[in-house]
Each structure stands twice: as C-alpha cells, then as structure tokens.
Short mmCIF file of C-alpha atoms and ligand atoms in Angstrom, two decimals:
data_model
loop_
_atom_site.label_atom_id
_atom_site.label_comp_id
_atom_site.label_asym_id
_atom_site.label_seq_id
_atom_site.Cartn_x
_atom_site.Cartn_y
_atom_site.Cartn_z
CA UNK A 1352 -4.62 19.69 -35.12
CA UNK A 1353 -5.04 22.65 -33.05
CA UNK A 1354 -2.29 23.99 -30.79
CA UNK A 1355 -1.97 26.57 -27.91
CA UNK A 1356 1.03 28.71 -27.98
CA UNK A 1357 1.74 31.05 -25.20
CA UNK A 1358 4.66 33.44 -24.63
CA UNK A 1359 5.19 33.25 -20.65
CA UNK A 1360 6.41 36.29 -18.23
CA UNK A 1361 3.07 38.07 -18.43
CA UNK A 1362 1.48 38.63 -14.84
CA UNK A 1363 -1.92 37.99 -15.12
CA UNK A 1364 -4.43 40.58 -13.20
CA UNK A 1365 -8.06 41.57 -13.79
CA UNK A 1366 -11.80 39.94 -12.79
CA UNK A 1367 -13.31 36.88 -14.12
CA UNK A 1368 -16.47 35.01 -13.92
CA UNK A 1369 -16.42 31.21 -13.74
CA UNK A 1370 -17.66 28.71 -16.28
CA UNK A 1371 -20.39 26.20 -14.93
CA UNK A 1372 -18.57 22.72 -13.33
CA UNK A 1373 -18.32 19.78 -15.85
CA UNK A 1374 -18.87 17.60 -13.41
CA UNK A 1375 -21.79 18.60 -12.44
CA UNK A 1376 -23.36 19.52 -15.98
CA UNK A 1377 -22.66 15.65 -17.00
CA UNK A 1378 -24.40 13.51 -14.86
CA UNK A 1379 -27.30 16.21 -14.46
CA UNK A 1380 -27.73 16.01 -18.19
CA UNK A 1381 -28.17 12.24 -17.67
CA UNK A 1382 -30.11 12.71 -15.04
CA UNK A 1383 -32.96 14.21 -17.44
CA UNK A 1384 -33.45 10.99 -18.89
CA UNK A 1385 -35.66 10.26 -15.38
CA UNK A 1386 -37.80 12.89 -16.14
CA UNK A 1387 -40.19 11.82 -19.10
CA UNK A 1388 -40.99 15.15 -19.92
CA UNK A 1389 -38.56 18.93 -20.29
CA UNK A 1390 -35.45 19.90 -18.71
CA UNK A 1391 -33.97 23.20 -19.16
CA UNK A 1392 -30.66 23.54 -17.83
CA UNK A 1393 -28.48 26.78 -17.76
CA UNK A 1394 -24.96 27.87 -16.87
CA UNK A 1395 -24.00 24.53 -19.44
CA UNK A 1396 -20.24 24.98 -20.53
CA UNK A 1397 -19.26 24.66 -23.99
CA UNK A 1398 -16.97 21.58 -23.58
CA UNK A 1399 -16.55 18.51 -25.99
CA UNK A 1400 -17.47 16.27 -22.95
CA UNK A 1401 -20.64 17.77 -22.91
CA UNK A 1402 -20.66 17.16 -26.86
CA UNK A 1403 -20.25 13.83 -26.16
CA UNK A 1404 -23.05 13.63 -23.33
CA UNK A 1405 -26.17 15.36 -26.24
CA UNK A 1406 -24.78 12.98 -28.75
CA UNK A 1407 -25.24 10.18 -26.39
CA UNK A 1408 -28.81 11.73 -25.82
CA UNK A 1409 -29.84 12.47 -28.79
CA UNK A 1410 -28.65 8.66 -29.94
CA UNK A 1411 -31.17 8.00 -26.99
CA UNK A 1412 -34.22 9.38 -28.86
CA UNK A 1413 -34.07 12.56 -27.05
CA UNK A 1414 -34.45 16.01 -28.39
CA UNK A 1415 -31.75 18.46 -27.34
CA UNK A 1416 -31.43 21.99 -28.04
CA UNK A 1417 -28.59 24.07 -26.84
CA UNK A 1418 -28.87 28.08 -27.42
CA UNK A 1419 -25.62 29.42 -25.88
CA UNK A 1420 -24.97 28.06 -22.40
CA UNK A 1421 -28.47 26.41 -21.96
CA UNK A 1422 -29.65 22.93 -22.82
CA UNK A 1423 -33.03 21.72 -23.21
CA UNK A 1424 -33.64 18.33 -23.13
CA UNK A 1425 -36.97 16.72 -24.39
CA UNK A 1426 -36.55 12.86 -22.86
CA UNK A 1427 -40.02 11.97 -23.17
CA UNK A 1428 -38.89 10.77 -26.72
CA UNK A 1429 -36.58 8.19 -25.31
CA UNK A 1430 -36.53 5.32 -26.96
CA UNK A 1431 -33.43 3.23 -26.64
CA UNK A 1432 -31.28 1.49 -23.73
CA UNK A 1433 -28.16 1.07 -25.52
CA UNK A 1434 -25.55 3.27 -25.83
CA UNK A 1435 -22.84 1.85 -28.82
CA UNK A 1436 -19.23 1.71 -28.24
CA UNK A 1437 -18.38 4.57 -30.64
CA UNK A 1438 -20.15 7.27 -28.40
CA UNK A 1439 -19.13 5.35 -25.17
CA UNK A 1440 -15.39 5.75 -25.65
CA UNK A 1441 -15.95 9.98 -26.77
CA UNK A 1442 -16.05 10.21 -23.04
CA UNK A 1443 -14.62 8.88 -20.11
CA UNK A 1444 -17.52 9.31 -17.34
CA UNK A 1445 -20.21 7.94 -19.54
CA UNK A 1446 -20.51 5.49 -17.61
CA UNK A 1447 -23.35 7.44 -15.72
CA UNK A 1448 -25.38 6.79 -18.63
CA UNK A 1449 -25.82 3.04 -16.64
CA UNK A 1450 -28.08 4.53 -13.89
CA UNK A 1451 -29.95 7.09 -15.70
CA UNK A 1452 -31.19 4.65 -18.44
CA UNK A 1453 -31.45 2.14 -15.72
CA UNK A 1454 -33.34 4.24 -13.86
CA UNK A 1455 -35.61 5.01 -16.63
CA UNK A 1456 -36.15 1.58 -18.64
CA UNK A 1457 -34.50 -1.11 -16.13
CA UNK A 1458 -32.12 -1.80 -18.53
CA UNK A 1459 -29.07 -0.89 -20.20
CA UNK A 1460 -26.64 -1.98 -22.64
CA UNK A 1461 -23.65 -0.30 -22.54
CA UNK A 1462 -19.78 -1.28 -23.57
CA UNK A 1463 -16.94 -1.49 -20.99
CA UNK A 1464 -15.64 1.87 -20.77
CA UNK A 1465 -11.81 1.26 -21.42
CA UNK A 1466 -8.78 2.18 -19.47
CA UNK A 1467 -7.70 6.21 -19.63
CA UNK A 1468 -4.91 8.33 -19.36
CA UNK A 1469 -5.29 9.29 -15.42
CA UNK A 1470 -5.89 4.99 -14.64
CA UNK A 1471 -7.25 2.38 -15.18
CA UNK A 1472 -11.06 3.40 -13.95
CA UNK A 1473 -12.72 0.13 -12.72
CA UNK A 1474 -16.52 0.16 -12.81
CA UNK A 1475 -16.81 -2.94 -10.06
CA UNK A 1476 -18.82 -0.58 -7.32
CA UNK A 1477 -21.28 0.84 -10.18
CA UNK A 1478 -21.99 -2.88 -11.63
CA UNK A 1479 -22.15 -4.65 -8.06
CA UNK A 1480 -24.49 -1.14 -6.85
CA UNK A 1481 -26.97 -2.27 -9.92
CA UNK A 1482 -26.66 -6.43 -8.61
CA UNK A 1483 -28.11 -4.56 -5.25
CA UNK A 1484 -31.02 -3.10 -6.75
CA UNK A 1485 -31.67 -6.54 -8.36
CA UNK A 1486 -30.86 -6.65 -11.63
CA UNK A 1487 -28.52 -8.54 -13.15
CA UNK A 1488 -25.84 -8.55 -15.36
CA UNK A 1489 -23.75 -10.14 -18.11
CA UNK A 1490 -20.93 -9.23 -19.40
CA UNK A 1491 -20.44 -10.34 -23.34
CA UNK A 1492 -17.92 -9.06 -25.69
CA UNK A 1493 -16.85 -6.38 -24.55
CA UNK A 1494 -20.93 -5.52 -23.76
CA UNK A 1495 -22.65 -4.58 -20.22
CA UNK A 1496 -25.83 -6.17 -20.03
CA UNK A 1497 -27.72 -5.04 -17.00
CA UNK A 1498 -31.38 -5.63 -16.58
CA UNK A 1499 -33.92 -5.67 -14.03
CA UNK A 1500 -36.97 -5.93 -16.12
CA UNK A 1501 -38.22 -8.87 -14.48
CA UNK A 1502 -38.27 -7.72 -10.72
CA UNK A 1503 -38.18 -4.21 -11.51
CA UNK A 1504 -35.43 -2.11 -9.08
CA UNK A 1505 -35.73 -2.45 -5.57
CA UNK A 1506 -33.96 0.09 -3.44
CA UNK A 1507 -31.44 -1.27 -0.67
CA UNK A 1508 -28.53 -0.43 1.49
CA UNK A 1509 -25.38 0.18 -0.74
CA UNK A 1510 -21.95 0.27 1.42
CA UNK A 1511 -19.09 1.83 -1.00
CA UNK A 1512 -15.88 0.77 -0.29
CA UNK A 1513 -14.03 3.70 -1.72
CA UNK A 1514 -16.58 6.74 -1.76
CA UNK A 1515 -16.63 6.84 -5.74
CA UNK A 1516 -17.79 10.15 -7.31
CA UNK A 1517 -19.66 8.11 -10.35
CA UNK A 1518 -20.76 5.18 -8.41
CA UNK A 1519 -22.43 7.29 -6.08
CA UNK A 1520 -24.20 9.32 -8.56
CA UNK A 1521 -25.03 5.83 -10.54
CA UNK A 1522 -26.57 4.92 -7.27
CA UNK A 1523 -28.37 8.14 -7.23
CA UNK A 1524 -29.71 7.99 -10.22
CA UNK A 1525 -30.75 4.62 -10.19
CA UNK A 1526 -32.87 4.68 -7.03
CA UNK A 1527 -34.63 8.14 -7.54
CA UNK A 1528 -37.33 5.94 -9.65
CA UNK A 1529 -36.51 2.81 -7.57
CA UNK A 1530 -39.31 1.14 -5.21
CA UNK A 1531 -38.49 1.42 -1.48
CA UNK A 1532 -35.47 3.50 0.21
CA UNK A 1533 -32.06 3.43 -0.85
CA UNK A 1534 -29.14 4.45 1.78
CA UNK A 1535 -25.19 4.82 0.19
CA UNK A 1536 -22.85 4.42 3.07
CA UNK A 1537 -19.66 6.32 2.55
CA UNK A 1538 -21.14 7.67 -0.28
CA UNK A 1539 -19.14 10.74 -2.56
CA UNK A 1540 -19.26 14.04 -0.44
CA UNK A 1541 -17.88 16.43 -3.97
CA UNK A 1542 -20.26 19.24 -4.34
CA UNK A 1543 -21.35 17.81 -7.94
CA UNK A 1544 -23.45 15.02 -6.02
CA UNK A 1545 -24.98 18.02 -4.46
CA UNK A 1546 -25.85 19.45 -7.65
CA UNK A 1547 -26.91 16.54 -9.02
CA UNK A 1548 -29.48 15.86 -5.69
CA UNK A 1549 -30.53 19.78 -6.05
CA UNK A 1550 -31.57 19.14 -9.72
CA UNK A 1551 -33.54 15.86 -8.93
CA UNK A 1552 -35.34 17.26 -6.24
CA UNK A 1553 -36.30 19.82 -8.08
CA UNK A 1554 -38.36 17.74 -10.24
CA UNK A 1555 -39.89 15.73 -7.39
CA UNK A 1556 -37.27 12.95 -6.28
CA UNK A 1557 -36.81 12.66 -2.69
CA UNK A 1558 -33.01 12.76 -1.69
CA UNK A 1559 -31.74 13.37 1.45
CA UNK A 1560 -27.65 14.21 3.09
CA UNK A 1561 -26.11 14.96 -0.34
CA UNK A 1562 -23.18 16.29 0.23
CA UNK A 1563 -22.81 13.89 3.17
CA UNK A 1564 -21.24 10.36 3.83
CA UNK A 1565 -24.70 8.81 4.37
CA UNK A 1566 -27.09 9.32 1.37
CA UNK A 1567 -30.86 8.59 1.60
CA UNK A 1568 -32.78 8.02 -1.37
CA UNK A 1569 -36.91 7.73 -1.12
CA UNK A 1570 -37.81 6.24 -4.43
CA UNK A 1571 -40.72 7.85 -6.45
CA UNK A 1572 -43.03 7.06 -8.85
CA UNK A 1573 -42.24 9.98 -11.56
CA UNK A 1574 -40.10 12.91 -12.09
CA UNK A 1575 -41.73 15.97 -13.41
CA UNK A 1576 -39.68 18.97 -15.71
CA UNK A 1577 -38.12 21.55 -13.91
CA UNK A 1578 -35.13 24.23 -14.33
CA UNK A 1579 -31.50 23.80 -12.99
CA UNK A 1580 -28.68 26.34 -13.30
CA UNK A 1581 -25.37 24.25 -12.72
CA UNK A 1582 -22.65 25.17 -10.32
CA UNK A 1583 -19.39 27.02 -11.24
CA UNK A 1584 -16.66 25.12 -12.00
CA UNK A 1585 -14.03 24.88 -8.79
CA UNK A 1586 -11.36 23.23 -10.77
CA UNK A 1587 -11.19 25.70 -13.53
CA UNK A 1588 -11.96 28.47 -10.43
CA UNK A 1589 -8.64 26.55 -8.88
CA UNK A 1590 -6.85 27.04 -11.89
CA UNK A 1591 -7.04 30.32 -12.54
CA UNK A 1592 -5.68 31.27 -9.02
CA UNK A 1593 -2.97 29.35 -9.66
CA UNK A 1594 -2.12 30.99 -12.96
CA UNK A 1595 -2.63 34.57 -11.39
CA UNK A 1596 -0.19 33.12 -8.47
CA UNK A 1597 2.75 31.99 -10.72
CA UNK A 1598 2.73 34.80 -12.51
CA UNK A 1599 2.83 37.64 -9.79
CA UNK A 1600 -0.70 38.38 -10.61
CA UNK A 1601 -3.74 39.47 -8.95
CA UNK A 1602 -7.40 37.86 -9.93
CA UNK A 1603 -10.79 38.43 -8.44
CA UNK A 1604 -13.36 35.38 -9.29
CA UNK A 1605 -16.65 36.39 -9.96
CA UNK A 1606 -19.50 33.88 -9.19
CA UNK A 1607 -17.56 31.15 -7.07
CA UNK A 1608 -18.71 29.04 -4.37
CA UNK A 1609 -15.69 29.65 -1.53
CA UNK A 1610 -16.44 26.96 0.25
CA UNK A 1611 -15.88 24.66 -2.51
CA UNK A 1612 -12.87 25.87 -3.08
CA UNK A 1613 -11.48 25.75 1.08
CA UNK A 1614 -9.14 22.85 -0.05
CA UNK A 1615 -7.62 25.14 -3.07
CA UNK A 1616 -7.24 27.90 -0.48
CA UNK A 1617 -5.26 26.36 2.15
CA UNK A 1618 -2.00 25.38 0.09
CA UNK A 1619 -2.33 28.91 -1.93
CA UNK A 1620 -2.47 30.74 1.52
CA UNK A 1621 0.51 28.17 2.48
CA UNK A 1622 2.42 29.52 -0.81
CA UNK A 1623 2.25 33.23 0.24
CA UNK A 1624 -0.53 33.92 -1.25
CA UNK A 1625 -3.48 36.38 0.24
CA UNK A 1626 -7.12 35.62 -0.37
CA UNK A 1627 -9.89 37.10 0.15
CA UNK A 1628 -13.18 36.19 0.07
CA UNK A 1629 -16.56 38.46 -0.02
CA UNK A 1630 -19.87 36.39 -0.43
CA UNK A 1631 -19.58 34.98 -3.90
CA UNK A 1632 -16.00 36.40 -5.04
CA UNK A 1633 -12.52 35.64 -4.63
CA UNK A 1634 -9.96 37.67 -4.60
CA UNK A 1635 -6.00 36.34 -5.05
CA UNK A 1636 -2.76 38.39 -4.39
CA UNK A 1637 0.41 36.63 -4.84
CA UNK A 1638 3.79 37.33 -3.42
CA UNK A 1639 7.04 38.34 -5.05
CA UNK A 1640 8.24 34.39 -4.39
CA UNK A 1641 6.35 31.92 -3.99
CA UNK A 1642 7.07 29.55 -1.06
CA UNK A 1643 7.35 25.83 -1.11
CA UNK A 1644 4.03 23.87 0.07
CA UNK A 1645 4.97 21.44 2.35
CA UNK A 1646 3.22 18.50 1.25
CA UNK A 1647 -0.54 17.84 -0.83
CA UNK A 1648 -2.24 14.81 -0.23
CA UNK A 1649 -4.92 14.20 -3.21
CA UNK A 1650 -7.98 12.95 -1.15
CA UNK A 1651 -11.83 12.66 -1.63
CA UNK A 1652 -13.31 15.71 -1.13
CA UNK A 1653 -13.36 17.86 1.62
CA UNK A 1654 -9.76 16.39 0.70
CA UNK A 1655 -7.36 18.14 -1.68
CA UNK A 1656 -8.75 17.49 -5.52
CA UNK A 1657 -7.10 15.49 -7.48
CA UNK A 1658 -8.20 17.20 -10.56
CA UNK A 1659 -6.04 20.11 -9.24
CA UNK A 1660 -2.88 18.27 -8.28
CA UNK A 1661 -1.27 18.26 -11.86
CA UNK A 1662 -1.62 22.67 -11.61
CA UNK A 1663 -0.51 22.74 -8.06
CA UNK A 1664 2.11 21.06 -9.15
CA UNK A 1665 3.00 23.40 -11.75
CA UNK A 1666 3.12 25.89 -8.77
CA UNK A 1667 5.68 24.67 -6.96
CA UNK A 1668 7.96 24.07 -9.57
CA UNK A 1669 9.18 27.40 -9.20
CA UNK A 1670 8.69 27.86 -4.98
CA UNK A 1671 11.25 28.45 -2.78
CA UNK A 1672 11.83 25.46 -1.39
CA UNK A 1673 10.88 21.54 -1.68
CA UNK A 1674 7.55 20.37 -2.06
CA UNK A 1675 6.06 16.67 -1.92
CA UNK A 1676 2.59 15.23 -3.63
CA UNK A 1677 1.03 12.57 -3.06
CA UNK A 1678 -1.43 11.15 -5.28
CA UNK A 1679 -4.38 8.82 -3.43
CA UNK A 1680 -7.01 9.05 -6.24
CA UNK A 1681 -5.71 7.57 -9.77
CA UNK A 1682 -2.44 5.20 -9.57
CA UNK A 1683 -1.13 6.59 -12.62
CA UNK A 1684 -1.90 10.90 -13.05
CA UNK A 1685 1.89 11.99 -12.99
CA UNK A 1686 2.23 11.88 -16.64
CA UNK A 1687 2.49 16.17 -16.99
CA UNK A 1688 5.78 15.44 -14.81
CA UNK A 1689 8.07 14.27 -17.92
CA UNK A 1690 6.33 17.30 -19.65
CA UNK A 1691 7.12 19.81 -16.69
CA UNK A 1692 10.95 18.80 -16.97
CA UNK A 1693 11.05 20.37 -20.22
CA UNK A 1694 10.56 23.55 -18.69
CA UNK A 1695 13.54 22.83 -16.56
CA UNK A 1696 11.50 21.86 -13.32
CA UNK A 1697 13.11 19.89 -11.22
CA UNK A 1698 10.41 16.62 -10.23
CA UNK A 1699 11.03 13.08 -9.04
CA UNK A 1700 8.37 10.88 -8.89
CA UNK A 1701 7.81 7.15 -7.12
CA UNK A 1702 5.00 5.15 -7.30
CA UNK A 1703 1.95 7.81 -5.60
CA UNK A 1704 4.74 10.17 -4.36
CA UNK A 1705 6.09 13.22 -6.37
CA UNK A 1706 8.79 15.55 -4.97
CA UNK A 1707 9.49 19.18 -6.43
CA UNK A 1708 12.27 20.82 -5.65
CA UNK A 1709 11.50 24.42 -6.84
CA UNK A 1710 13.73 26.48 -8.84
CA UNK A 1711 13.79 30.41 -9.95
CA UNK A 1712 12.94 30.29 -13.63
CA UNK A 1713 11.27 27.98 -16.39
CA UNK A 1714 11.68 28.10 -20.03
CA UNK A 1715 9.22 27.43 -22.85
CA UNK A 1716 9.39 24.48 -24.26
CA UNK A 1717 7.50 21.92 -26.75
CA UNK A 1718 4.87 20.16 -24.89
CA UNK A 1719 1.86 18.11 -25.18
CA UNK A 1720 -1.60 17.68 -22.85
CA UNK A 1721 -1.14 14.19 -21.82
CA UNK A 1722 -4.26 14.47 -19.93
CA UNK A 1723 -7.09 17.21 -19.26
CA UNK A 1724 -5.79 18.32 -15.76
CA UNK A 1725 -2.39 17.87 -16.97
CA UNK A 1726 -2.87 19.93 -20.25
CA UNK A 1727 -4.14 23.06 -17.91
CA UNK A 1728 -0.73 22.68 -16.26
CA UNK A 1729 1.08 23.14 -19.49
CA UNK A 1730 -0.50 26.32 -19.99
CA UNK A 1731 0.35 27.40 -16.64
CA UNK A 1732 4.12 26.59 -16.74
CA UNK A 1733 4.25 28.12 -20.17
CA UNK A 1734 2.36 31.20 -18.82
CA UNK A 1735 5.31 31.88 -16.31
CA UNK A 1736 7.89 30.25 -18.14
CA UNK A 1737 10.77 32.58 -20.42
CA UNK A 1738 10.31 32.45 -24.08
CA UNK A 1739 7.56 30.43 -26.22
CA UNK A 1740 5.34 27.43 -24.88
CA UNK A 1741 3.74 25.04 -27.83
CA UNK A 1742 0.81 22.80 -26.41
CA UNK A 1743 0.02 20.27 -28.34
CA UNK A 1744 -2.91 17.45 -28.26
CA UNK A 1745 -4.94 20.08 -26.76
CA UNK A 1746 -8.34 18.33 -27.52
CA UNK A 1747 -7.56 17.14 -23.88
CA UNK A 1748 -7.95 20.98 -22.42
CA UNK A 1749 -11.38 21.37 -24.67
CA UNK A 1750 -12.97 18.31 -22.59
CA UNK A 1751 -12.94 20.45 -19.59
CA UNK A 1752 -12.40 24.14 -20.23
CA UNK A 1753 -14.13 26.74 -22.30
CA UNK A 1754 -12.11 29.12 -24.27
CA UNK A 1755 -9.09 29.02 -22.29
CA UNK A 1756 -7.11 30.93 -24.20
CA UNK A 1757 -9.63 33.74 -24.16
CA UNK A 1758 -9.85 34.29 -20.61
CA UNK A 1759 -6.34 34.15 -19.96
CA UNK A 1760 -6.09 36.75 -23.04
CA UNK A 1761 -8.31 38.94 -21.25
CA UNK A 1762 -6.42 38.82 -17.53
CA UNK A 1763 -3.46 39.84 -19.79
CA UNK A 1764 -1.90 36.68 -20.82
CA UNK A 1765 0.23 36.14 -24.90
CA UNK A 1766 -1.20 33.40 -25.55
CA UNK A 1767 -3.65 32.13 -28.60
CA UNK A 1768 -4.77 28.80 -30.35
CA UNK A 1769 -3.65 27.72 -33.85
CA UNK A 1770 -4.35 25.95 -36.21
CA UNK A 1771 -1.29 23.61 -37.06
CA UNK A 1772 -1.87 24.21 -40.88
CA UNK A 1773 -2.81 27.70 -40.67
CA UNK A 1774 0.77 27.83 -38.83
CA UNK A 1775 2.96 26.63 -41.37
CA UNK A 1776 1.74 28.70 -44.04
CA UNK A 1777 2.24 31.83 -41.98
CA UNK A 1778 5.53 31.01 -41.17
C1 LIG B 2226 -14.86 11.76 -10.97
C2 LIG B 2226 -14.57 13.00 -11.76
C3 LIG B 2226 -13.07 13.17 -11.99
C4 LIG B 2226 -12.34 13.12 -10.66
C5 LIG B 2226 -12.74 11.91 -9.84
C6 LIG B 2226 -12.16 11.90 -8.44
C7 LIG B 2226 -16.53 13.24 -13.15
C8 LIG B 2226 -17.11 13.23 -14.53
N1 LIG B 2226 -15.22 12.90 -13.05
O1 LIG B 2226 -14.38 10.65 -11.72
O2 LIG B 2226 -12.84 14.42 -12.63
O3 LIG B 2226 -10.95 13.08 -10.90
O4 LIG B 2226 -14.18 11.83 -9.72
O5 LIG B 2226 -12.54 13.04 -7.77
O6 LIG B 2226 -17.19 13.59 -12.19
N2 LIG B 2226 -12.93 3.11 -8.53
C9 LIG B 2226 -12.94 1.75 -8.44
N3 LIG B 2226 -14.06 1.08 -8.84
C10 LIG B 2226 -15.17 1.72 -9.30
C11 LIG B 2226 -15.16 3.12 -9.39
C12 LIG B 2226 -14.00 3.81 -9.00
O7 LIG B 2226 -11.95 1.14 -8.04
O8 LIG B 2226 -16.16 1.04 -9.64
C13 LIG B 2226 -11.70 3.86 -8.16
C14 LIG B 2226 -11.07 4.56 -9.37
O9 LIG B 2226 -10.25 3.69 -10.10
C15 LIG B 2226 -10.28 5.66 -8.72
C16 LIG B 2226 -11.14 6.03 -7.52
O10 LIG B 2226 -12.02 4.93 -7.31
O11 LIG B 2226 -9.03 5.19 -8.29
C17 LIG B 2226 -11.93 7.31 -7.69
O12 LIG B 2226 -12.78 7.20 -8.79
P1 LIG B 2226 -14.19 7.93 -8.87
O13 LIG B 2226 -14.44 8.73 -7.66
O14 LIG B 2226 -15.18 6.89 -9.28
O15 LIG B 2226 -13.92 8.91 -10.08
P2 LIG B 2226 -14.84 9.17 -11.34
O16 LIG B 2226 -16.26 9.18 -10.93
O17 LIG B 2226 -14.41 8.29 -12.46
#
C-alpha cells in the first residue's frame, strides 16, 4: 500500500503545465470503438482510470498501444459486446462502454455498475435513452442486456431530466452511427461533451450545439480514423490554484482553457485571491489571509463543479470567516469532512449543506482518500497544515491525477509517496 506523506507550511510558487482532463480522455477512448479503423489520441494522462478504460478495450478485441501520453487504438479488431463484471467495477464511469459498443454492434452486455463512494450513481436516463433508440433491455443477474439487433437504432428526441454528464455522452455515442436525427434536450453542457463531439466529428459524425442544452445528432453511416489531442484537465487546473492559494503561493498554469475554469475563478477572486489570465495561462496570487467565501452551490456546469467542492472546501477551512456548501450533484460527497476535522477544521454538515467556520492554523494529521476529489483535499490541508500529513488509500488520487506528488515537489512542496513496507524498514 502506497502512501503520500507531506510536511505542510511550504508556499507553493513556480509554473506548471496541465495534465489532459480524465473526463474527457474516457469516453473519447470509448468513443474509438465507432470508428472501425485507427485512432490516435494525444495529451492521454497516465491515470489508473484510463488503465481500466485499455483493459476494457483490449478485452474488446482491440489493439491498444500507449507510448507516453498517446494512445492508439486499432478497433477494427473488435470482436466482443460484453464487458465482464471484473473490469466493469475497476471503474466507475464505465458505464459509457453501453453506447459505444451499442453504437458499434447494437448490443451490449454489461453488469450493473454498483453504488460508489460519492452516491449511489443510478443509470435509469442511460438505460431508458437506449429503450428510445429502440432497443431493448433485460436486466438478469446482476447483467444489462441491451439489444437492438432486430430493428437496428433509430435516432429520436431524448428529453433528460437531470442534464447527466454520462447519459448525455451515452446518447452521443449511441446515435453518431444511429439512422435518422437524434436531439438531447437539456442535455450536459461540461466541456468534456465538447471534447467528446470535437473528436467524433473529426472522424466524420455529424454533431451539432455541444456544449449547449440542445444537442443535435445527424446519424452516419461510418466513422473514419482521425487524430484528437484531449483537453487539459480543469479540475486538476482547479486544484492546483487552490493549493498555491492556501499556502500563500503564487502559480502560473500553463496550457489551460480560462473559460473552463470561470466557475473556479469567481470564489478564488471572492477569497482574495488575484488572477490573471493571458490567452492560454493563468496566473494566481494569493493574499496574506484568505477570506471566507460566502456560499458554493455545486451545480451542472457553467455551475460550480462538484468535482472541486471537496478542495474548495479545504480552502476555507482556514478563511477568515464562515463559509457554507452546498452540494446539488451526489447526495452523499462530504465524506473528506470527518477527515478535514483531524486537521482541526472546524465543519458541520446536514444533509446537502456543509458549513465551515474557518480557523488560523491546521495540523497534520493521519488521514485517508475516502474518495478521488476528496483524497486531493487531503493533500491540500496537509500542504498548509503544521507538522506531518499521512494519506492513506491513495489509489483513489491515482484514478484522477498524474504524479501528484511530483508537481507539487516541483512548485516547492515536502511532500513524496511511499511505499508502506519500504517505510517500516527505514524507520
Ligand atoms: C461525471 C463525471 C464526474 C462528475 C459528474 C458530475 C466522468 C467520468 N465523471 O459523472 O467526475 O462528478 O459527471 O459533474 O465524466 N443520475 C441519475 N440517473 C442517471 C444518471 C445520473 O439519477 O441515469 C444522477 C446521479 O446520481 C447524480 C447526477 O445525476 O446525482 C449527476 O450524475 P452524472 O452527471 O451522470 O455524473 P457522471 O456522468 O456519473
């Protein structure tokens, strides 16, 4: 078991460059599977989740080769519709596997993803979404079975009732190769469905208001190869800021998209921050105090991410002042709150509301990543915190960030990964 130990009070100052977004590098690796023929996508992170994705691949009949941060996929080898329970659970999100191999062989055979640490995750818009396309489905032992091999998949008018980030793209990928138009009403808006649309169209599909509420999808008759360099990463982009903010730092991001980041912005301005932004770079400057932020509502995007509430929280912990959350996504992603206490941060939480009151100094303390998002805001509390931080389960961080302890290392930061064996021999 590997652990991340960090010894806080370092400010954190220098220029980074961003790693490319998981979310968008996971549903565009699916997304290959349409094409019949060579994808070559760059800018991949090197993130178990995306482990999890080529396994799931290659299980396909896919060949996959991955030279540093690009990933060529051969799918014209494809030659299965299941994907077993095993490699289903690796990963949370592979449930986007049901509209790319949908999409490809008109039907899948997947098992029920299960519940996960940030909620339960229903898939009820992604299975009724495939009923609209015709195809049908049955549910046995713990098994998806969704087919439309007899009508084929029609494309249709698809109204979400919660703009879903994965149903959308299921939808997406499903009706690229569908016959007819397909229109998503209050479809996803994040900038991964962008990516996503950018990559398909590349290779010939015909996909229109990505990005917007009202999607348009022309189905086509084939996909042909084409290259795809995947978008940085906002959240990990949002979490650096925040690091360089609580600990009296200054960062410049290399390689960002601003306007993705506009909802990050706003509350880090609102703390006292100054940022400044120059085409693709950000610069942050953070204050001697930070100040309370009034109140974060997690919402879909253009909202406040929800994938960045656990580290904004972290923030605030030590603001001036009190500071109130409120999470609209998942119903249960305070878990990192018990672990913030240990620092000595002072956090009550009901139901979907969370209030901090902020106070001047944390100590290290023993933790553990009870979540991905969560983890991240370990390291940053330890990072400003007195004394010694120990992270533990931090295979949660891996699903989501690249070497994390490596670019902190280089803003500055005391921090490194261990090994717990290597540990107790050396001590
Ligand atoms: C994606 C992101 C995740 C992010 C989330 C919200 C990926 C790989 N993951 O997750 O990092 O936190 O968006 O921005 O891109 N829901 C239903 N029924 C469904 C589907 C979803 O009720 O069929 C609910 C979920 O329980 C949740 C909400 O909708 O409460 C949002 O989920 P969704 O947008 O689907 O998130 P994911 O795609 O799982």
């Amino acid at each position: 078991m590997n652990k991340i130990i960090v010894k806080g009070g370092k400010s954190l100052n220098g220029e980074i460059s961003v790693q490319g977004a998981k979310n968008s590098v996971l549903p565009i690796l699916v997304a290959t599977l349409l094409v019949n023929g060579i994808s070559v996508i760059h800018n991949c992170p090197c993130l178990s989740d995306v482990d999890a994705t080529i396994k799931i691949l290659r299980y396909l009949g896919c060949s996959v080769l991955r030279e540093g941060h690009t990933v060529t996929v051969d799918s014209s080898t494809m030659n299965r519709n299941d994907v077993p329970d095993e490699l289903m659970r690796e990963m949370r999100s592979s449930i986007v596997f049901l509209g790319g191999i949908m999409g490809r062989m008109g039907k899948a055979i997947l098992s029920t993803p299960g519940g996960c640490e940030i909620g339960l995750r229903p898939i009820d818009l992604h299975l009724s979404a495939m009923e609209q396309f015709g195809a049908r489905i049955i549910n046995e032992n713990g098994l998806i079975i969704c087919s439309a091999e007899e009508k084929g998949l029609c494309g249709t008018r698809i109204t979400l009732s919660f703009p879903s980030v994965g149903a959308t793209e299921n939808i997406i990928l499903t009706a690229a190769l569908s016959k007819g138009t397909t229109v998503i009403i209050n479809a996803a808006r994040e900038p991964e469905i962008i990516d996503l649309a950018d990559f398909l169209n590349k290779c010939g599909a015909k996909i229109h208001g990505a990005g917007e509420s009202t999607i348009t999808v022309e189905g086509v008759l084939s996909l042909h190869s084409a290259e795809h360099t995947i978008i940085p990463d906002r959240i990990v982009a949002s979490t650096y800021m925040i690091a360089a903010a609580m600990t009296g730092g200054s960062l410049t991001l290399k390689n960002v998209i601003p306007s993705h980041l506009g909802p990050i912005i706003q509350p880090l301005r609102e703390s006292g921050c100054q940022v400044n932004i120059k085409g693709r770079k950000i610069s942050l400057s953070s204050p001697k105090q930070l100040k309370r932020i009034k109140i974060i509502r997690t919402m879909p995007h253009p909202g406040f991410p929800t994938d960045a509430q656990a580290q904004m929280m972290a923030l605030t912990t030590i603001a001036d002042g009190t500071s109130v959350f409120i999470e609209n996504i998942f119903e249960s992603r305070y878990k990192h709150i018990g672990e913030l206490l240990r620092f000595g941060a002072k956090i009550h939480a009901e139901g979907r509301m969370a209030v901090v009151e902020g106070v001047r100094n944390l100590n290290g303390a023993n933790v553990k990543a009870t979540d991905l998002r969560g983890g991240s805001a370990m390291i940053l509390a330890g990072l400003r915190a007195a004394g010694i931080t120990e992270i533990s389960e931090i295979h949660h961080i891996d699903r989501g960030y690249e070497e994390p302890e490596k670019v902190l290392e280089s803003l500055g930061a005391d921090i490194k990964r261990v090994n717990e064996n290597e540990k107790s021999t050396t001590e």
